[in-house]
Structure formats: C-alpha cells, structure tokens
C-alpha cells in the first residue's frame, strides 16, 4: 500500500524457482545412526517357564481353547469369557477353571469333557483337569472385544 491507501501492483515476467533440497546433500551431512530397536525387537523372551503366560505350553493350551466354540453362539469359549483360569505345573498337569453361560446350558454335560480332551491333547500336557465353577457367574462383560464385535455388541 502506498501513502494514499492504494494497493500497488507490480508485474513481473518470471519468479526465480526456490532452491531444491537434494538427497545427496543430506547424505553428506548426516550419517545413518544405529537403530537401537533392531536388536531389542528381534530378541525372543528367555527363561519363560512353559506353564506361565507366554510359555509354549500355556500358549498352546490357550490356542486349543480358542478352537472350541459354543454351539449356540458363533464365538470360541475363550473369547466368550467362559475360561476363568489356566494353570500348568512343571510336570505338565493342566487345570482349567471354566463356567458356562447358564447352569441350564444344553452343553453343560459335554463341554467340560471336550475342554479336558482338547487340553490333554496339547503337547507338553500330561494330565488335564477341568473344574466347572459358577461363582462368579458369567455375564456378557467377560467377553473379549473381538467377541463383542463378532456379535454386534460394539
């Protein structure tokens, strides 16, 4: 703006292009730093007992439980929240505490037997035991987010 409050316009034929950054320039001034996460991320957990969460036997039992589906609901019993506890001793004795959706569930007689067979078939498990418990009672809040999503509850 000039002193009279008018906008002055200047016409030009061309505007010089700004300087471009060059990748080779960046390589000359910066050298690659060692990625400290590479070694950390490639390490496997050590010293985990097989029967502890993260151990091979424990995780194999969880995988076997995820293959058992409730016949009325298209979700596996682990994600459904029917498995309350899994314990594995050093000598391969597995104890699973589980419940059912209701005491009058149609598979109340067969489901614990199927769980016992599947857990007993896991390599590293010598003996499997299933304890059916009713306290605390099952409710939909025990389901995983994946199960809720599958059932349209999220």
Tab-separated table of C-alpha atoms in Angstrom:
chain	number	residue	atom	x	y	z
A	1	UNK	CA	0.000	0.000	0.000
A	2	UNK	CA	1.181	3.460	-0.755
A	3	UNK	CA	0.681	6.541	1.337
A	4	UNK	CA	-2.734	7.215	-0.184
A	5	UNK	CA	-4.076	3.761	0.814
A	6	UNK	CA	-3.998	2.316	-2.666
A	7	UNK	CA	-2.552	-1.083	-3.473
A	8	UNK	CA	0.311	-1.013	-5.911
A	9	UNK	CA	0.655	-3.849	-8.391
A	10	UNK	CA	3.974	-4.822	-9.879
A	11	UNK	CA	4.045	-7.035	-12.946
A	12	UNK	CA	6.929	-9.461	-13.456
A	13	UNK	CA	7.759	-11.892	-16.235
A	14	UNK	CA	9.027	-14.714	-14.013
A	15	UNK	CA	9.781	-15.621	-10.449
A	16	UNK	CA	13.022	-17.445	-9.693
A	17	UNK	CA	12.469	-21.043	-8.528
A	18	UNK	CA	13.361	-21.767	-4.902
A	19	UNK	CA	16.419	-23.912	-4.209
A	20	UNK	CA	15.610	-27.641	-4.142
A	21	UNK	CA	16.765	-29.939	-1.397
A	22	UNK	CA	18.976	-32.697	-2.682
A	23	UNK	CA	19.083	-36.162	-1.125
A	24	UNK	CA	22.809	-36.452	-1.791
A	25	UNK	CA	23.339	-33.244	0.204
A	26	UNK	CA	21.578	-34.824	3.189
A	27	UNK	CA	23.734	-37.958	2.924
A	28	UNK	CA	26.889	-35.909	3.028
A	29	UNK	CA	25.951	-34.108	6.232
A	30	UNK	CA	24.171	-36.898	8.129
A	31	UNK	CA	25.336	-40.435	8.643
A	32	UNK	CA	22.912	-43.232	9.496
A	33	UNK	CA	22.549	-43.712	13.208
A	34	UNK	CA	22.453	-47.223	14.602
A	35	UNK	CA	18.885	-48.399	15.115
A	36	UNK	CA	18.856	-49.454	18.750
A	37	UNK	CA	15.453	-51.146	18.480
A	38	UNK	CA	16.647	-53.726	15.918
A	39	UNK	CA	18.319	-55.933	18.494
A	40	UNK	CA	15.592	-55.429	21.067
A	41	UNK	CA	12.751	-56.315	18.703
A	42	UNK	CA	14.493	-59.393	17.331
A	43	UNK	CA	15.119	-60.882	20.795
A	44	UNK	CA	12.883	-63.704	21.916
A	45	UNK	CA	11.741	-63.945	25.537
A	46	UNK	CA	14.078	-66.114	27.545
A	47	UNK	CA	13.554	-68.011	30.727
A	48	UNK	CA	9.764	-68.211	30.497
A	49	UNK	CA	8.539	-71.467	32.006
A	50	UNK	CA	6.315	-73.411	29.601
A	51	UNK	CA	3.371	-73.249	32.008
A	52	UNK	CA	3.447	-69.489	32.549
A	53	UNK	CA	1.616	-66.982	30.329
A	54	UNK	CA	3.859	-66.520	27.313
A	55	UNK	CA	5.346	-70.003	27.726
A	56	UNK	CA	4.955	-72.515	24.910
A	57	UNK	CA	2.655	-74.973	26.729
A	58	UNK	CA	0.430	-72.265	28.206
A	59	UNK	CA	0.006	-70.518	24.848
A	60	UNK	CA	-0.694	-73.866	23.139
A	61	UNK	CA	-3.468	-74.540	25.686
A	62	UNK	CA	-4.987	-71.103	25.014
A	63	UNK	CA	-4.840	-71.805	21.264
A	64	UNK	CA	-6.600	-75.153	21.822
A	65	UNK	CA	-9.313	-73.441	23.897
A	66	UNK	CA	-9.852	-70.911	21.105
A	67	UNK	CA	-10.744	-73.807	18.782
A	68	UNK	CA	-13.755	-74.803	20.917
A	69	UNK	CA	-16.936	-72.952	20.007
A	70	UNK	CA	-20.161	-72.559	21.910
A	71	UNK	CA	-22.790	-74.300	19.765
A	72	UNK	CA	-25.353	-71.525	20.248
A	73	UNK	CA	-23.028	-68.544	19.827
A	74	UNK	CA	-20.501	-68.308	16.951
A	75	UNK	CA	-17.626	-67.336	19.276
A	76	UNK	CA	-14.941	-69.518	20.868
A	77	UNK	CA	-15.221	-70.221	24.595
A	78	UNK	CA	-12.029	-68.336	25.451
A	79	UNK	CA	-13.126	-65.059	23.837
A	80	UNK	CA	-16.617	-65.615	25.197
A	81	UNK	CA	-15.103	-65.336	28.689
A	82	UNK	CA	-16.014	-68.837	29.830
A	83	UNK	CA	-12.411	-69.666	30.805
A	84	UNK	CA	-11.611	-68.154	34.177
A	85	UNK	CA	-8.151	-69.586	34.821
A	86	UNK	CA	-5.490	-71.849	33.316
A	87	UNK	CA	-2.697	-73.262	35.455
A	88	UNK	CA	0.086	-75.558	34.257
A	89	UNK	CA	2.558	-77.209	36.615
A	90	UNK	CA	6.168	-78.002	35.729
A	91	UNK	CA	5.330	-81.700	35.351
A	92	UNK	CA	2.604	-80.994	32.749
A	93	UNK	CA	-0.551	-81.056	34.904
A	94	UNK	CA	-3.042	-78.545	33.467
A	95	UNK	CA	-6.019	-77.279	35.452
A	96	UNK	CA	-8.677	-75.175	33.707
A	97	UNK	CA	-11.356	-73.322	35.670
A	98	UNK	CA	-14.336	-72.550	33.476
A	99	UNK	CA	-18.014	-71.728	33.594
A	100	UNK	CA	-20.934	-71.867	31.205
A	101	UNK	CA	-23.302	-69.102	30.141
A	102	UNK	CA	-26.055	-70.608	32.347
A	103	UNK	CA	-26.330	-73.697	34.568
A	104	UNK	CA	-29.037	-74.977	32.203
A	105	UNK	CA	-26.799	-74.688	29.143
A	106	UNK	CA	-27.504	-77.556	26.709
A	107	UNK	CA	-23.803	-78.480	26.607
A	108	UNK	CA	-23.339	-78.472	30.394
A	109	UNK	CA	-22.540	-82.180	30.350
A	110	UNK	CA	-20.393	-82.341	27.220
A	111	UNK	CA	-18.451	-79.037	27.167
A	112	UNK	CA	-16.161	-79.718	30.184
A	113	UNK	CA	-15.306	-83.126	28.712
A	114	UNK	CA	-14.433	-81.593	25.350
A	115	UNK	CA	-12.239	-78.972	27.054
A	116	UNK	CA	-10.462	-81.714	29.012
A	117	UNK	CA	-9.828	-83.741	25.831
A	118	UNK	CA	-8.533	-80.767	23.852
A	119	UNK	CA	-6.264	-79.515	26.646
A	120	UNK	CA	-4.998	-83.044	27.296
A	121	UNK	CA	-4.036	-83.365	23.615
A	122	UNK	CA	-1.693	-80.349	23.776
A	123	UNK	CA	1.978	-81.411	23.568
A	124	UNK	CA	3.597	-80.998	26.979
A	125	UNK	CA	0.381	-81.660	28.928
A	126	UNK	CA	0.442	-84.985	30.753
A	127	UNK	CA	-2.858	-84.679	32.578
A	128	UNK	CA	-5.732	-82.231	32.137
A	129	UNK	CA	-8.385	-81.362	34.690
A	130	UNK	CA	-11.412	-79.106	34.220
A	131	UNK	CA	-13.190	-77.504	37.134
A	132	UNK	CA	-16.658	-76.172	36.358
A	133	UNK	CA	-17.410	-73.162	38.568
A	134	UNK	CA	-20.485	-70.977	38.917
A	135	UNK	CA	-19.065	-68.215	41.095
A	136	UNK	CA	-18.653	-65.577	39.790
A	137	UNK	CA	-21.479	-66.133	37.336
A	138	UNK	CA	-20.790	-65.454	33.669
A	139	UNK	CA	-22.065	-62.207	32.174
A	140	UNK	CA	-21.510	-60.547	28.771
A	141	UNK	CA	-18.937	-58.158	30.285
A	142	UNK	CA	-16.475	-61.071	30.423
A	143	UNK	CA	-16.359	-61.302	26.620
A	144	UNK	CA	-13.337	-60.016	24.707
A	145	UNK	CA	-13.705	-57.051	22.376
A	146	UNK	CA	-13.321	-59.426	19.420
A	147	UNK	CA	-16.296	-61.479	20.631
A	148	UNK	CA	-18.416	-58.373	21.152
A	149	UNK	CA	-17.541	-57.161	17.682
A	150	UNK	CA	-18.440	-60.559	16.195
A	151	UNK	CA	-21.822	-60.473	17.939
A	152	UNK	CA	-22.518	-56.854	17.029
A	153	UNK	CA	-22.324	-55.629	20.616
A	154	UNK	CA	-19.715	-52.898	19.987
